[in-house]
PDB file of C-alpha atoms in Angstrom:
ATOM      1  CA  MET A   9      88.516  95.038  94.959  1.00 84.00           C
ATOM      2  CA  THR A  10      89.533  92.932  97.931  1.00 90.00           C
ATOM      3  CA  SER A  11      89.300  93.775 101.620  1.00 88.00           C
ATOM      4  CA  PHE A  12      92.606  93.311 103.445  1.00 91.00           C
ATOM      5  CA  VAL A  13      93.241  93.435 107.161  1.00 88.00           C
ATOM      6  CA  ILE A  14      96.709  95.012 107.405  1.00 92.00           C
ATOM      7  CA  THR A  15      98.747  94.963 110.667  1.00 93.00           C
ATOM      8  CA  VAL A  16     101.268  97.723 110.982  1.00 96.00           C
ATOM      9  CA  PRO A  17     103.719  97.614 113.983  1.00 97.00           C
ATOM     10  CA  GLY A  18     105.555 100.475 115.486  1.00 97.00           C
ATOM     11  CA  THR A  19     107.179 101.919 118.515  1.00 97.00           C
ATOM     12  CA  PHE A  20     106.198 105.135 120.286  1.00 96.00           C
ATOM     13  CA  GLY A  21     109.276 107.094 121.310  1.00 95.00           C
ATOM     14  CA  VAL A  22     107.212 109.390 123.493  1.00 93.00           C
ATOM     15  CA  ASP A  23     104.649 108.800 126.215  1.00 91.00           C
ATOM     16  CA  ILE A  24     101.165 108.360 124.841  1.00 91.00           C
ATOM     17  CA  THR A  25      98.273 109.879 126.959  1.00 91.00           C
ATOM     18  CA  ASP A  26      94.830 108.406 127.124  1.00 91.00           C
ATOM     19  CA  SER A  27      93.655 111.483 125.173  1.00 93.00           C
ATOM     20  CA  THR A  28      96.240 110.912 122.383  1.00 92.00           C
ATOM     21  CA  LYS A  29      95.336 107.206 122.222  1.00 91.00           C
ATOM     22  CA  SER A  30      91.589 108.149 121.918  1.00 91.00           C
ATOM     23  CA  THR A  31      92.347 110.751 119.172  1.00 92.00           C
ATOM     24  CA  LEU A  32      94.380 108.183 117.270  1.00 92.00           C
ATOM     25  CA  GLU A  33      91.712 105.496 117.522  1.00 88.00           C
ATOM     26  CA  SER A  34      89.053 108.002 116.394  1.00 87.00           C
ATOM     27  CA  ALA A  35      91.212 108.899 113.352  1.00 88.00           C
ATOM     28  CA  LEU A  36      91.427 105.211 112.466  1.00 87.00           C
ATOM     29  CA  ALA A  37      87.908 104.125 113.255  1.00 82.00           C
ATOM     30  CA  SER A  38      86.640 104.253 109.708  1.00 71.00           C
ATOM     31  CA  GLN A  39      89.253 101.521 108.844  1.00 69.00           C
ATOM     32  CA  HIS A  40      87.918  99.109 111.496  1.00 57.00           C
ATOM     33  CA  THR A  41      84.949  97.560 109.695  1.00 58.00           C
ATOM     34  CA  ASP A  42      83.376  94.269 108.680  1.00 58.00           C
ATOM     35  CA  VAL A  43      86.257  91.828 108.534  1.00 51.00           C
ATOM     36  CA  SER A  44      88.294  93.229 111.378  1.00 49.00           C
ATOM     37  CA  GLU A  45      85.276  93.700 113.721  1.00 57.00           C
ATOM     38  CA  SER A  46      83.783  90.292 112.965  1.00 54.00           C
ATOM     39  CA  GLU A  47      87.135  88.629 113.744  1.00 56.00           C
ATOM     40  CA  GLY A  48      87.239  90.540 117.080  1.00 58.00           C
ATOM     41  CA  LEU A  49      90.516  92.325 116.174  1.00 64.00           C
ATOM     42  CA  ASP A  50      91.535  95.365 118.271  1.00 75.00           C
ATOM     43  CA  LEU A  51      92.215  98.452 116.210  1.00 85.00           C
ATOM     44  CA  LEU A  52      95.132  99.527 118.354  1.00 90.00           C
ATOM     45  CA  THR A  53      97.225  97.331 120.682  1.00 91.00           C
ATOM     46  CA  LEU A  54      99.579  99.376 122.892  1.00 92.00           C
ATOM     47  CA  ASN A  55     102.174  97.453 124.928  1.00 93.00           C
ATOM     48  CA  GLU A  56     103.829  98.691 128.158  1.00 91.00           C
ATOM     49  CA  ASP A  57     107.209  98.976 126.363  1.00 94.00           C
ATOM     50  CA  GLY A  58     105.923 101.505 123.858  1.00 93.00           C
ATOM     51  CA  THR A  59     105.518  99.075 121.032  1.00 96.00           C
ATOM     52  CA  PHE A  60     102.139  98.961 119.214  1.00 96.00           C
ATOM     53  CA  SER A  61     100.324  97.413 116.416  1.00 94.00           C
ATOM     54  CA  VAL A  62      97.458  98.776 114.391  1.00 93.00           C
ATOM     55  CA  ARG A  63      95.049  96.634 112.402  1.00 90.00           C
ATOM     56  CA  LEU A  64      93.320  98.350 109.535  1.00 90.00           C
ATOM     57  CA  GLU A  65      90.927  97.155 106.980  1.00 88.00           C
ATOM     58  CA  VAL A  66      91.602  98.534 103.501  1.00 91.00           C
ATOM     59  CA  GLU A  67      90.141  97.972 100.038  1.00 91.00           C
ATOM     60  CA  ALA A  68      92.791  97.547  97.405  1.00 94.00           C
ATOM     61  CA  PRO A  69      93.365  95.621  94.179  1.00 94.00           C
ATOM     62  CA  ASP A  70      96.354  93.731  95.604  1.00 94.00           C
ATOM     63  CA  ARG A  71      98.523  93.163  98.696  1.00 95.00           C
ATOM     64  CA  TYR A  72     101.098  95.721  97.733  1.00 95.00           C
ATOM     65  CA  GLU A  73      98.561  98.539  97.382  1.00 96.00           C
ATOM     66  CA  ALA A  74      96.860  97.466 100.604  1.00 95.00           C
ATOM     67  CA  GLU A  75     100.060  97.668 102.662  1.00 96.00           C
ATOM     68  CA  LEU A  76     100.933 101.093 101.095  1.00 96.00           C
ATOM     69  CA  ASN A  77      97.426 102.459 101.881  1.00 95.00           C
ATOM     70  CA  ALA A  78      97.482 101.134 105.458  1.00 95.00           C
ATOM     71  CA  SER A  79     100.819 102.839 106.104  1.00 96.00           C
ATOM     72  CA  ARG A  80      99.543 106.108 104.637  1.00 95.00           C
ATOM     73  CA  ILE A  81      96.370 105.985 106.677  1.00 94.00           C
ATOM     74  CA  LEU A  82      98.299 105.269 109.857  1.00 96.00           C
ATOM     75  CA  THR A  83     100.878 108.002 109.181  1.00 96.00           C
ATOM     76  CA  ALA A  84      97.991 110.536 108.649  1.00 95.00           C
ATOM     77  CA  ALA A  85      96.190 109.414 111.782  1.00 94.00           C
ATOM     78  CA  LEU A  86      99.366 109.691 113.878  1.00 96.00           C
ATOM     79  CA  LYS A  87      99.863 113.211 112.603  1.00 95.00           C
ATOM     80  CA  LYS A  88      96.173 114.071 113.343  1.00 93.00           C
ATOM     81  CA  ALA A  89      96.804 112.853 116.913  1.00 93.00           C
ATOM     82  CA  GLY A  90      99.805 115.168 117.237  1.00 94.00           C
ATOM     83  CA  ILE A  91     102.469 112.449 116.966  1.00 95.00           C
ATOM     84  CA  GLU A  92     105.418 113.186 114.760  1.00 92.00           C
ATOM     85  CA  GLU A  93     106.745 110.463 112.358  1.00 89.00           C
ATOM     86  CA  SER A  94     110.041 110.501 114.158  1.00 94.00           C
ATOM     87  CA  ASP A  95     108.273 109.778 117.489  1.00 96.00           C
ATOM     88  CA  ALA A  96     106.485 106.698 116.132  1.00 96.00           C
ATOM     89  CA  PRO A  97     108.616 104.833 113.609  1.00 97.00           C
ATOM     90  CA  LEU A  98     106.625 102.111 111.841  1.00 97.00           C
ATOM     91  CA  GLY A  99     107.680  98.643 110.987  1.00 97.00           C
ATOM     92  CA  PRO A 100     106.796  96.755 107.725  1.00 97.00           C
ATOM     93  CA  PRO A 101     103.010  96.179 107.242  1.00 97.00           C
ATOM     94  CA  ALA A 102     101.706  92.686 106.874  1.00 95.00           C
ATOM     95  CA  VAL A 103      98.575  91.206 105.590  1.00 93.00           C
ATOM     96  CA  THR A 104      96.720  89.411 108.392  1.00 86.00           C
ATOM     97  CA  GLY A 105      93.334  88.849 106.739  1.00 81.00           C
ATOM     98  CA  ILE A 106      91.711  88.800 103.292  1.00 85.00           C
ATOM     99  CA  ASP A 107      88.093  88.900 102.303  1.00 78.00           C
ATOM    100  CA  SER A 108      87.475  88.485  98.602  1.00 68.00           C
ATOM    101  CA  ASP A 109      84.576  87.594  96.370  1.00 61.00           C
ATOM    102  CA  ILE A 110      86.870  85.378  94.261  1.00 53.00           C
TER     103      ILE A 110
END
């Protein structure tokens, strides 16, 4: 297995309170580990115009599975934070870091 840092962009169509942001970050915290923390990456970047990006570290056999897993994790975290999928459309995930024993 390989550790991938995946960046998933999106846009909030609703206002995000500090409480909602905190709940979202808590739901994603387990995906912010060795590689992403050592690189000093922020888990969630929220811009003034409502756009955001989330950087998650996931274990997967390949890039495709890593991107799918990251999207699933983010979708579940958004739901847990009370944000409907239609209120936070996601853009295509991208690999922004890889840590492999190979």
